[in-house]
Coordinates of C-alpha atoms in Angstrom, one line a residue:
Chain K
X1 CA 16.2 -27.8 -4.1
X2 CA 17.9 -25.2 -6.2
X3 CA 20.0 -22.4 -4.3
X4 CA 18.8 -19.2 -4.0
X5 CA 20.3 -16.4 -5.9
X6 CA 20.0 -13.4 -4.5
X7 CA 20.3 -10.0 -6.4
X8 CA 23.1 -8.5 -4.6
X9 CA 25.2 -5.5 -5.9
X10 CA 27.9 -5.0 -3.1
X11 CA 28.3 -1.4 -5.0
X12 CA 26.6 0.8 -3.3
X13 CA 26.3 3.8 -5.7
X14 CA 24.5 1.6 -7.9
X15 CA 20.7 2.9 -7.3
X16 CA 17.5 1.5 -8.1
X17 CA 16.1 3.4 -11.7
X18 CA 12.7 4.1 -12.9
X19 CA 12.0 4.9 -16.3
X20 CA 8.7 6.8 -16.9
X21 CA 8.0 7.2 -20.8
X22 CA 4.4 9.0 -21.5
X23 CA 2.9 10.4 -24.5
X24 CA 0.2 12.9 -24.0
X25 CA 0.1 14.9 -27.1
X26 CA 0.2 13.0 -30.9
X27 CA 1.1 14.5 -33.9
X28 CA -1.7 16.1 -35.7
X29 CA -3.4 13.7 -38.1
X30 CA -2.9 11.1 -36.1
X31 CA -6.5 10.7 -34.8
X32 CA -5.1 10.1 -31.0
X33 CA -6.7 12.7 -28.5
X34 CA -4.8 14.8 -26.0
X35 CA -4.2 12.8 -22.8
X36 CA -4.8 14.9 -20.0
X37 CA -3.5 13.6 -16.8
X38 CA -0.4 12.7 -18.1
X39 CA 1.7 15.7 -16.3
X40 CA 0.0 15.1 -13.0
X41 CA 1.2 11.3 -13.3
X42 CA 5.2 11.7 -14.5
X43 CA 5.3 14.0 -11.4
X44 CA 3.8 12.4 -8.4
X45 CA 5.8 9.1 -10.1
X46 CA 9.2 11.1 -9.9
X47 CA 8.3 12.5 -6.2
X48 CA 7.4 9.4 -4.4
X49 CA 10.0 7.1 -6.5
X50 CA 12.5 9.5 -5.5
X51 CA 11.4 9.4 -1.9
X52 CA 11.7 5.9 -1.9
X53 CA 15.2 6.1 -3.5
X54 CA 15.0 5.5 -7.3
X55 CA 16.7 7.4 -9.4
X56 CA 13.8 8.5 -12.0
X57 CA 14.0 9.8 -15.7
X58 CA 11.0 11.1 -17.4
X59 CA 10.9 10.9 -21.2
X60 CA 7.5 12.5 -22.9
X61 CA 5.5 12.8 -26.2
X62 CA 8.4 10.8 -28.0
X63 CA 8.2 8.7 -31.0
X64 CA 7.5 4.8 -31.4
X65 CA 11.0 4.3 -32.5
X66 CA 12.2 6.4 -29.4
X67 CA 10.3 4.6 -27.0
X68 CA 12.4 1.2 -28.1
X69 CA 15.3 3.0 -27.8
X70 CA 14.9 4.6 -24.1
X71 CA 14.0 1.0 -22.7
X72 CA 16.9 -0.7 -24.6
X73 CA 19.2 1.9 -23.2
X74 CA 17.8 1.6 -19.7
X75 CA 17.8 -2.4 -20.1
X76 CA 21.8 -2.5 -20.6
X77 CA 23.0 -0.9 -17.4
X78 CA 21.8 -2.5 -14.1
X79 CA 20.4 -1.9 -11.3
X80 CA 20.5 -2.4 -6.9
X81 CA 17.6 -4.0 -7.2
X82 CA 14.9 -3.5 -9.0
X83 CA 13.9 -1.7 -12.1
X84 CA 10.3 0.6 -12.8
X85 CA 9.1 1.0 -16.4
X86 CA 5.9 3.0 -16.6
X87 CA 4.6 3.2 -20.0
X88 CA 1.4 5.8 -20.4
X89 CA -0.4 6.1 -24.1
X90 CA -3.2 5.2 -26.4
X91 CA -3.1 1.4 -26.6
X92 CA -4.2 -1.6 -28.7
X93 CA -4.0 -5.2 -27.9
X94 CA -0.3 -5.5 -27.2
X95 CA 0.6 -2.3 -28.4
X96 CA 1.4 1.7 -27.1
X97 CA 1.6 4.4 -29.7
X98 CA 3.8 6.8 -29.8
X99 CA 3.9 10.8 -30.5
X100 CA 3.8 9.8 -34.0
X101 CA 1.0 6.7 -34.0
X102 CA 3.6 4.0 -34.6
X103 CA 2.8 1.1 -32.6
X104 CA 5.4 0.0 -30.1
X105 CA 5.3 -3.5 -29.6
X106 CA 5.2 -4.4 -25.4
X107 CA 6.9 -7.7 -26.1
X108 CA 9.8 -6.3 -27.4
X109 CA 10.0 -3.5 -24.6
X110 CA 9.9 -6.7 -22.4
X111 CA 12.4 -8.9 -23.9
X112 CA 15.3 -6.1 -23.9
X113 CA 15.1 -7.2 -19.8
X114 CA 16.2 -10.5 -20.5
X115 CA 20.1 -9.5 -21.1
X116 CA 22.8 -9.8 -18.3
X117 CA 22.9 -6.1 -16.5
X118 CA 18.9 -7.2 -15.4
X119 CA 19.4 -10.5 -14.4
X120 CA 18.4 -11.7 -11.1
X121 CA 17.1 -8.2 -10.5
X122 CA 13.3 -7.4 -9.6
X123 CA 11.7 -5.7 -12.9
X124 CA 8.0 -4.4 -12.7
X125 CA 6.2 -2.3 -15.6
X126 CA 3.4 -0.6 -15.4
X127 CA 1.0 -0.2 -18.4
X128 CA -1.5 2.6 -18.8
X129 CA -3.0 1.9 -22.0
X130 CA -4.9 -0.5 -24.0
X131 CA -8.1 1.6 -25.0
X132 CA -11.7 0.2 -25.5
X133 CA -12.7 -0.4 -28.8
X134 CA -15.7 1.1 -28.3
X135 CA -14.3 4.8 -28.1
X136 CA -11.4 6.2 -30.8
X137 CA -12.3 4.4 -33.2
X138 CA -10.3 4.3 -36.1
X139 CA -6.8 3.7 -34.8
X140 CA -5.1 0.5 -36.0
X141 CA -1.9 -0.9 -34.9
X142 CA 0.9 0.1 -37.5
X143 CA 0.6 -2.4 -40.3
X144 CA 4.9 -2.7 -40.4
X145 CA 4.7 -5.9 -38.4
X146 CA 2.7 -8.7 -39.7
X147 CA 1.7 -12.1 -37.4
X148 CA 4.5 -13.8 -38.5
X149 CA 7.4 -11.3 -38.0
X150 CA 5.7 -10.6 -34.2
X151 CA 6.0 -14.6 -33.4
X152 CA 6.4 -13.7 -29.6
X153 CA 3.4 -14.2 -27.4
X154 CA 3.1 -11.0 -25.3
X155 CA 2.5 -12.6 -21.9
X156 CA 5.6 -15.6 -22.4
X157 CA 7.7 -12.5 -23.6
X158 CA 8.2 -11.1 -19.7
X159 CA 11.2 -12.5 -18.2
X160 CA 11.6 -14.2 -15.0
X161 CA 11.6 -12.3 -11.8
X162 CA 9.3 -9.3 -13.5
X163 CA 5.6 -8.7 -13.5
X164 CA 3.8 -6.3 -15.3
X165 CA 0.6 -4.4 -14.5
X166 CA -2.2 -3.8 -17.2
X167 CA -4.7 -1.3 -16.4
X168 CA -6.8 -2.7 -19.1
X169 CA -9.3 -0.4 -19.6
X170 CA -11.4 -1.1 -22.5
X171 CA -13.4 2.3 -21.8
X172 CA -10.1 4.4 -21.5
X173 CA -11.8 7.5 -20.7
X174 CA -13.0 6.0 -17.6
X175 CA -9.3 5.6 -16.0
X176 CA -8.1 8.9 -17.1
X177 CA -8.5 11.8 -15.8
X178 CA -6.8 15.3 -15.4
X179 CA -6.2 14.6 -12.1
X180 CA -4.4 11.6 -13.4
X181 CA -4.9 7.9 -14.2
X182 CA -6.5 5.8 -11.9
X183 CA -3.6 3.1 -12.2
X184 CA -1.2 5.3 -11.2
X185 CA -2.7 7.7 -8.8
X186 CA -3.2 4.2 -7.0
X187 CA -0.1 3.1 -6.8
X188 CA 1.1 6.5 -5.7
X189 CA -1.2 6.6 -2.6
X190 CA -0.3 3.1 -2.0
X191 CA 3.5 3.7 -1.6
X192 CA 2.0 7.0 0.5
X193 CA 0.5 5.0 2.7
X194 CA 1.8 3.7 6.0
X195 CA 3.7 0.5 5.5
X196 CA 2.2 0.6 1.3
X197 CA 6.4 0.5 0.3
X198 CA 6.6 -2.5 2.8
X199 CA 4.0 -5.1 1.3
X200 CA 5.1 -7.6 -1.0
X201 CA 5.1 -6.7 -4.4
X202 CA 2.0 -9.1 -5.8
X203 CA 0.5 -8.0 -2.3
X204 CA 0.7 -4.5 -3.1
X205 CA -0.6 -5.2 -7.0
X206 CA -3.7 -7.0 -5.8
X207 CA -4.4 -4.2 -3.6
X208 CA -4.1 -1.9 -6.6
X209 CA -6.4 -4.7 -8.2
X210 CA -8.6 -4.2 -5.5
X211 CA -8.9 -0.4 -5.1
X212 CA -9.3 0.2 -8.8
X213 CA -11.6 -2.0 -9.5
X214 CA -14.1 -1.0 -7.0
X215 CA -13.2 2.8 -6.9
X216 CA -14.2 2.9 -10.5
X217 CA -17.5 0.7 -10.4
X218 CA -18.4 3.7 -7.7
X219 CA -18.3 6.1 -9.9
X220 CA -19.8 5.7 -13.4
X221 CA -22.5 3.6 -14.7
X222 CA -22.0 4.4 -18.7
X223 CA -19.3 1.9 -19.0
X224 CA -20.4 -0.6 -15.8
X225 CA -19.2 -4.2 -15.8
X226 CA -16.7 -5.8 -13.5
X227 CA -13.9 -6.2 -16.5
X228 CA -12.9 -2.6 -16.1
X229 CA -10.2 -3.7 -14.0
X230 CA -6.6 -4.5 -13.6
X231 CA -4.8 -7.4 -13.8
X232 CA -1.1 -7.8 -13.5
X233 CA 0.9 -11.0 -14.6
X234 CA 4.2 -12.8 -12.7
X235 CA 7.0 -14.2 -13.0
X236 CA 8.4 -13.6 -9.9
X237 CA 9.8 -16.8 -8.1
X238 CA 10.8 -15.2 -4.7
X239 CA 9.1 -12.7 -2.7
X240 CA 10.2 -9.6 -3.5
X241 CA 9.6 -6.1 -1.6
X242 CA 11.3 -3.8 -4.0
X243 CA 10.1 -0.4 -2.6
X244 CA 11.1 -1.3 1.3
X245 CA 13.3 1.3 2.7
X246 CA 15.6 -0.1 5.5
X247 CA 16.0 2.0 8.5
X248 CA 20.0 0.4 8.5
X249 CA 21.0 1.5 4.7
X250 CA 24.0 -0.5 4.8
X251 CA 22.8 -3.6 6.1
X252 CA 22.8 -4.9 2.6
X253 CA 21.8 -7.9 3.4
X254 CA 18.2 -7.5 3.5
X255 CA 18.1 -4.0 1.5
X256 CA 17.7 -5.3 -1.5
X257 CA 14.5 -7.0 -2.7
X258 CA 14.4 -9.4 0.1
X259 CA 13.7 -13.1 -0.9
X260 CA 11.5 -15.0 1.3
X261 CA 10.3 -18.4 1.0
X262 CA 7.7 -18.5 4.2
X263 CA 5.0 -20.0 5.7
X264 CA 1.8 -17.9 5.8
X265 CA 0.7 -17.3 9.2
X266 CA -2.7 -18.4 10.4
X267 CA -3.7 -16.3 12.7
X268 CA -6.1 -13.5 11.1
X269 CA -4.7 -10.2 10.7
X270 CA -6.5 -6.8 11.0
X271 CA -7.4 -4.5 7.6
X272 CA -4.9 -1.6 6.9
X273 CA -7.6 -0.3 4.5
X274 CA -10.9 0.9 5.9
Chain C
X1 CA -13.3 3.0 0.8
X2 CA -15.9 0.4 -0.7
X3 CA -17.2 -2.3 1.7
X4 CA -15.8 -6.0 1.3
X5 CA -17.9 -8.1 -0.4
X6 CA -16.9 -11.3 1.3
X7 CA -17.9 -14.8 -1.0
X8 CA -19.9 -15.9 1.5
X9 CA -21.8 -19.0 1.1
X10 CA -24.6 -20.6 3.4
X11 CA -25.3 -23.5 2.0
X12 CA -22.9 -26.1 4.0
X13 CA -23.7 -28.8 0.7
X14 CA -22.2 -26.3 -1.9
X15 CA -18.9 -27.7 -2.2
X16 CA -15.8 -26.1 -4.0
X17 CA -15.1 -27.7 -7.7
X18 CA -12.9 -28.2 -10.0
X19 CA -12.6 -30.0 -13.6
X20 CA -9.9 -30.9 -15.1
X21 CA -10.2 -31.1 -19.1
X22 CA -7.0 -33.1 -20.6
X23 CA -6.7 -34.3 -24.3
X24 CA -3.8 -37.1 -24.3
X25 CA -4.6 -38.4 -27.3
X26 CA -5.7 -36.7 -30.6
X27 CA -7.6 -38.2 -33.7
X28 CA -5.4 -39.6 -36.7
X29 CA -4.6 -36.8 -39.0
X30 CA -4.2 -34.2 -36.7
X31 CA -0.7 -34.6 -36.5
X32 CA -1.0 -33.7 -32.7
X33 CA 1.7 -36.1 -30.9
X34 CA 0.2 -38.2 -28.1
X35 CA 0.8 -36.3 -24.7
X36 CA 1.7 -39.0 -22.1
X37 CA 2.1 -37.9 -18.2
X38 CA -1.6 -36.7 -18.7
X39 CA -3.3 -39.6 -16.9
X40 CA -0.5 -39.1 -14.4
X41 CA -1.6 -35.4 -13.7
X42 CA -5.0 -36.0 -13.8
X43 CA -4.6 -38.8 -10.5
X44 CA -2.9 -36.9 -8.7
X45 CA -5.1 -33.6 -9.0
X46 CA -8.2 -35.8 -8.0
X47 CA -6.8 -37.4 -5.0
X48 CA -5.0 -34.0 -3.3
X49 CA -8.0 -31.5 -4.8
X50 CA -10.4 -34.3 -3.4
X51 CA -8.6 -34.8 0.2
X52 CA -9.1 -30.9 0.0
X53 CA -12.6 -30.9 -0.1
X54 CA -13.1 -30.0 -3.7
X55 CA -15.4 -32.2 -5.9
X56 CA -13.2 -32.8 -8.6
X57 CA -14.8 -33.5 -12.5
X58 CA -12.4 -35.6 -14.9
X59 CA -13.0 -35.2 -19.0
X60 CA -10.6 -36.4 -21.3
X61 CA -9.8 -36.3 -25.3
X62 CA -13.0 -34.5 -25.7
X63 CA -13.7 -32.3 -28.8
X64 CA -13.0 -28.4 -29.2
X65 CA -16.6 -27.8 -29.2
X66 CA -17.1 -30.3 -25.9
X67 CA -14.9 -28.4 -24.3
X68 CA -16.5 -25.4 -24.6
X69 CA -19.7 -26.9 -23.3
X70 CA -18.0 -28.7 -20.6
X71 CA -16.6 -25.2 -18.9
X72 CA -20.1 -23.3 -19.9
X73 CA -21.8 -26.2 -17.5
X74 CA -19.4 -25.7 -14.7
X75 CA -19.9 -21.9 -15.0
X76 CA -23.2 -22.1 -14.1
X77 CA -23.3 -24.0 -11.0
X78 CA -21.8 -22.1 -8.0
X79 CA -19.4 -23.0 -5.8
X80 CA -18.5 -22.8 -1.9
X81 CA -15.5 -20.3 -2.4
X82 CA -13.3 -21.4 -5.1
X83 CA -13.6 -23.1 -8.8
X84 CA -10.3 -24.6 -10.2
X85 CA -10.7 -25.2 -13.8
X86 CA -7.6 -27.2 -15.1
X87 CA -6.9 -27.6 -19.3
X88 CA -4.1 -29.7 -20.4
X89 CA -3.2 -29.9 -24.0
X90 CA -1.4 -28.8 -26.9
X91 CA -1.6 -25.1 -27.9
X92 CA -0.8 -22.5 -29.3
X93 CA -0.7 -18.5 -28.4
X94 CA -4.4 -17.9 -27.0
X95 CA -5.6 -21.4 -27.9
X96 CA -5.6 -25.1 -26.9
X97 CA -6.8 -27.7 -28.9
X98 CA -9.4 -30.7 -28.9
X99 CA -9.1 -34.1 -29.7
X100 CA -10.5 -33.2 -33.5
X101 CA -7.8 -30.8 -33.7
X102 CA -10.5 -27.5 -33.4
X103 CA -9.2 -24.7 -31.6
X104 CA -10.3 -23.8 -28.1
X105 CA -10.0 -20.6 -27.3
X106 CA -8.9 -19.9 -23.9
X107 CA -10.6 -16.1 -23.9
X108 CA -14.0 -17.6 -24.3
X109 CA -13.2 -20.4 -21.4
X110 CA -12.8 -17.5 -19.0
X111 CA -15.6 -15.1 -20.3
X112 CA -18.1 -18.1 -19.1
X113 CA -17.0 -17.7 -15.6
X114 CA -18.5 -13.8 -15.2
X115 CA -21.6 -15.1 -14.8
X116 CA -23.7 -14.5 -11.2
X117 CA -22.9 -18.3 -10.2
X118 CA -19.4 -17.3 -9.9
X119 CA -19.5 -13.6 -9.0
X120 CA -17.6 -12.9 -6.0
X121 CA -16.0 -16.7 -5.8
X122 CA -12.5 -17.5 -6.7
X123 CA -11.3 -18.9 -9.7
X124 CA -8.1 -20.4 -10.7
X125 CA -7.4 -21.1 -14.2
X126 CA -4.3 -23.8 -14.8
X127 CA -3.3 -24.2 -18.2
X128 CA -1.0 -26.9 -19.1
X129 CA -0.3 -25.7 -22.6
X130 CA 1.3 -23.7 -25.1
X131 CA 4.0 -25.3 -27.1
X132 CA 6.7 -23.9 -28.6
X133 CA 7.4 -22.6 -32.2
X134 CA 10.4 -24.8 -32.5
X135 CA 8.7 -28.4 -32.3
X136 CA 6.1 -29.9 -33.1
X137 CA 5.9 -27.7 -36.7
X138 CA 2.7 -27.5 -38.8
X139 CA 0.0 -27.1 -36.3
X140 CA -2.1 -24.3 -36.6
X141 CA -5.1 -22.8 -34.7
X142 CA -8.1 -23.8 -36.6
X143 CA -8.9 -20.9 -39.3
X144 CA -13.0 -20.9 -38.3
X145 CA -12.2 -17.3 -36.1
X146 CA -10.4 -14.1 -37.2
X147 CA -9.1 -11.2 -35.8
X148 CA -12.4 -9.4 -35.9
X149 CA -14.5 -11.8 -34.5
X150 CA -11.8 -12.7 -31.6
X151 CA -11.8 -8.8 -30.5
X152 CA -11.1 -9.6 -26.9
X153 CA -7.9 -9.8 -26.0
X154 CA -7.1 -12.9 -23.9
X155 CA -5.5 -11.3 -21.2
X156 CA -8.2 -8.8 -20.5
X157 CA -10.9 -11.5 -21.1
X158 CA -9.5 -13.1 -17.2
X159 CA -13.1 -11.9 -14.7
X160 CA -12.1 -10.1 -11.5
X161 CA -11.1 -12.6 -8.9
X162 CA -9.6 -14.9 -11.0
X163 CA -6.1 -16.0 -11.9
X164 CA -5.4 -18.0 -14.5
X165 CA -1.5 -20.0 -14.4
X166 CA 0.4 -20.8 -17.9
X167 CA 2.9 -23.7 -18.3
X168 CA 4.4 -21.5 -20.7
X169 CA 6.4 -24.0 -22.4
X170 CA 8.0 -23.1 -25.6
X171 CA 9.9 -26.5 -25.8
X172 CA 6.8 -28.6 -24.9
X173 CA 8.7 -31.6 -23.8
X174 CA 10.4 -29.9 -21.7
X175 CA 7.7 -29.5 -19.2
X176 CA 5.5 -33.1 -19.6
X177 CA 6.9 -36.1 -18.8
X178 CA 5.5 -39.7 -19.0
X179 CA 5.6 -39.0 -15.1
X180 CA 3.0 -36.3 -15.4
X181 CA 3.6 -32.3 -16.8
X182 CA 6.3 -29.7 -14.3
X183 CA 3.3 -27.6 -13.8
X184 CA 0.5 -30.0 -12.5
X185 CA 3.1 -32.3 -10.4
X186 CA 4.8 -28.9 -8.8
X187 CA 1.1 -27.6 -7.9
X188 CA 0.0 -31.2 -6.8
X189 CA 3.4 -31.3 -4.6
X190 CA 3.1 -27.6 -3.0
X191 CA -0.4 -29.0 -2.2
X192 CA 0.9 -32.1 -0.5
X193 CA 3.5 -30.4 1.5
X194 CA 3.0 -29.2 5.5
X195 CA 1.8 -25.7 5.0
X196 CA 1.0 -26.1 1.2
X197 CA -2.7 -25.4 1.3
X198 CA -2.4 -22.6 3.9
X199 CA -0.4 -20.5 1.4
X200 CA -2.5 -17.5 -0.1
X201 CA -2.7 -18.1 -3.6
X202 CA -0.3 -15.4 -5.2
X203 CA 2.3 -16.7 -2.7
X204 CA 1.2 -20.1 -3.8
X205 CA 2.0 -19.7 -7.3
X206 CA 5.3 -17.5 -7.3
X207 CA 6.0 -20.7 -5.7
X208 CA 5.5 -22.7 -8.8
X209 CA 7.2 -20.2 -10.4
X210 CA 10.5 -20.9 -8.3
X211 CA 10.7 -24.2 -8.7
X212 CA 9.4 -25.2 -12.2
X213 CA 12.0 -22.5 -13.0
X214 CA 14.8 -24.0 -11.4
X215 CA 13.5 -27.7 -11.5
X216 CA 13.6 -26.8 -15.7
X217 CA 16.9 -25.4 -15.6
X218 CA 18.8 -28.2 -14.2
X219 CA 17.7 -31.0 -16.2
X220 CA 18.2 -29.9 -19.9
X221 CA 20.4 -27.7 -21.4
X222 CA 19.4 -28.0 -25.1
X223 CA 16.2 -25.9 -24.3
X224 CA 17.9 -23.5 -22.0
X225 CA 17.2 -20.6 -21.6
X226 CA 15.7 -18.5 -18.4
X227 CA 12.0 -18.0 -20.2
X228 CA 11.1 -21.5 -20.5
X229 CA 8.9 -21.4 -16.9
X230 CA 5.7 -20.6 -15.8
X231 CA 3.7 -16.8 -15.2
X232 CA 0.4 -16.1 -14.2
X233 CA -2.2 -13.5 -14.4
X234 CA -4.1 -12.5 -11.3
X235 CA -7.3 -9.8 -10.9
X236 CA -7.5 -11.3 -7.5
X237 CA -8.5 -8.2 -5.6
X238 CA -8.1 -10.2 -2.2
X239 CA -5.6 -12.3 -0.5
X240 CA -7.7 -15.8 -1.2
X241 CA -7.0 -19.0 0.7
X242 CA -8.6 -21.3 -2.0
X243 CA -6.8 -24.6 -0.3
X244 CA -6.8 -24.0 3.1
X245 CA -8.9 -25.7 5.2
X246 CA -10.2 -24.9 8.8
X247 CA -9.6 -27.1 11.8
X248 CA -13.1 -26.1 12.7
X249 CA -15.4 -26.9 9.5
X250 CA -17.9 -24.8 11.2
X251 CA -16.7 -21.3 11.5
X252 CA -17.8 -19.7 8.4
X253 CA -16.5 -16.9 8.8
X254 CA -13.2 -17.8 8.4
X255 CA -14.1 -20.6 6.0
X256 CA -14.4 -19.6 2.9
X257 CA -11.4 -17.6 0.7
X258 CA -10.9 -15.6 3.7
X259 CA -10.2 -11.9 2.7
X260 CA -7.8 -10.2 4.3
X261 CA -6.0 -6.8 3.5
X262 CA -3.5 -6.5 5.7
X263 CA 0.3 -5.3 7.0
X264 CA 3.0 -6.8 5.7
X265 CA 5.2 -7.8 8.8
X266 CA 8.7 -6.4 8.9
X267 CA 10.8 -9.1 10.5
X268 CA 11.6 -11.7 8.0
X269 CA 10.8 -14.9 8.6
X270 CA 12.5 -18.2 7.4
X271 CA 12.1 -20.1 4.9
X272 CA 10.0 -23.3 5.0
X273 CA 11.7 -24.6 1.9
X274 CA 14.8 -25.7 2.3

């Protein structure tokens, strides 16, 4: 068996980060409605990230080009241990907008995290976008890239040890709201919740999965079906529990995304969600 | 919070089930190389998946178009708790291919399995697929579908509790030997080992994540490179125990994918690889 390579910074100024880019308002002509919910979003993101001790930038309403530029800046310094990119727009099959309509390509946002300064760190993006068809219609993907230039299959473009959640809603309307997006507001009240920073990363994304899925079906029958749901796609290989807070901050051996390689327990446990 | 829905079948004759779909050999013309290790794979998924109580379904070097049918048959029988539906060819992005060479797309596979036979069971989705851009030149994804046809996007295609595991391999060799494919042996070997079929299934396959990573990375350095290993998508909104079975056959209640939303325990525990 290989060894284990853990992600350890010994220097401890070196934070976790969290890069929130949203776009809420799109330059006129561009057929892309106002996205309320937006604000409510970037700032319960930069309260509870904060809390949980990532240091947090907020970029909004920026341009497609911009976008690329924010995560390829971000993706050259590094990390303690793990890295947040939240991306919040209009969508199309593999693509955000930006301010301007230009389609930003999500495999290229990924593959700037393959470079040395993020390796063997914990990465996890979070995707609100990717619109129905059946609602905005008439917004294409920028016609600058062409099949053969974008070669990269969106999925094989995420590099090891990140995952990336999708809150695939084709029926955007029905995840956001001005109260904020469904996707996020969940994973806010799950990092809220006792022992919600604890769980295991894919633990804590299938309980987004979960809470999503069947808080929407509850409340609107216009766009019903089960496929209004999250997914989220790994490639993890440890066990990683990037938003634990350790009650010894120095003991730096387990503050960082702990790796764990164990045996499931077989005793039944009892709900935390009722 | 919405009530569990737990999978819960009666009927102690409904079994789980998998099929396995594998094209080793492709007709003349096709220039699609022969795949050997497939036989291999195919063994050794019968006997562990059988040993586990699943009735397991072999097809091999069927057509695009049987392939289809094949997994549209399957989706309409129902299962105990869990389908497993295994495809092992060549590929490309979104596609594997038949013996004749037609394109199988893999969105379609999935869509089947939204149907009421397989509401509320588990699915699992392996694909053994997807070459690389840099061998096996001049294959192409049969022309019969465009863009407008194909609307759905693959990923978002995946029905809630499902997960659906990609090979991944750009560098096909890399990943299937004559002794049988990374992916299928490391899933047929996780199964095999004490605890194996205990392990909830994201947990399961970060697993295969770790080690066809590492496995990859210390045999061949000419298709280095950290994103030559597996991911997978999951809209599991449960922690599912598709493999595990009880000491008591009996107990129903804790027989099927057991759900479970629970704490995360805060002492570590140790590994059980070593």
């Amino acid at each position: 068996m290989p060894f284990f390579n853990f992600p350890f910074t010994a220097d401890k100024t070196v934070k976790n980060r969290a890069l929130i880019v949203s776009v809420g308002n799109f330059y006129p002509g561009e057929d892309l409605s106002k996205r309320h919910g937006v604000k409510r979003d970037n700032q319960r993101l930069h309260e509870i990230l904060s809390k949980l001790g990532f240091s947090v930038k907020i970029i909004m309403d920026i341009e497609a080009d911009e976008i690329y530029e924010a995560f390829k800046a971000e993706s050259k310094k590094t990390v303690k241990d793990c890295f947040v990119g939240v991306i919040s727009s209009h969508g199309e099959e593999g693509v955000v907008f930006g301010a301007d309509g230009g389609a930003v390509k999500l495999a290229e946002i990924y593959s700037y995290f393959r470079g040395p300064s993020m390796a063997d760190k914990s990465k996890l993006f979070m995707i609100q976008a990717c619109r129905g068809h059946g609602l905005d219609e008439g917004v294409e993907a920028d016609s600058s890239f062409s099949e053969e230039e974008d070669g990269v299959c969106e999925l094989f473009s995420i590099p090891i040890d990140t995952a990336v959640m999708y809150a695939t809603s084709p029926g955007y309307g029905a995840f956001m709201h001005p109260a904020g997006s469904e996707l996020i507001q969940t994973f806010c009240n799950l990092l809220e919740e006792e022992g919600g920073p604890d769980l295991e990363i894919t633990r804590l994304l299938t309980r987004i999965n979960f809470q999503v899925a069947y808080n929407f079906k509850s409340r609107g029958k216009t766009l019903g079906g089960k496929k209004q749901m999250p997914c989220f796609v790994t490639r993890f290989t440890r066990e990683v529990f990037p938003f634990r807070k350790m009650a010894a901050e120095e003991d730096l051996s387990l503050n960082f995304a702990a790796t764990q390689l164990i045996d499931e327990p077989k005793r039944s446990r009892k709900s935390s969600i009722s």
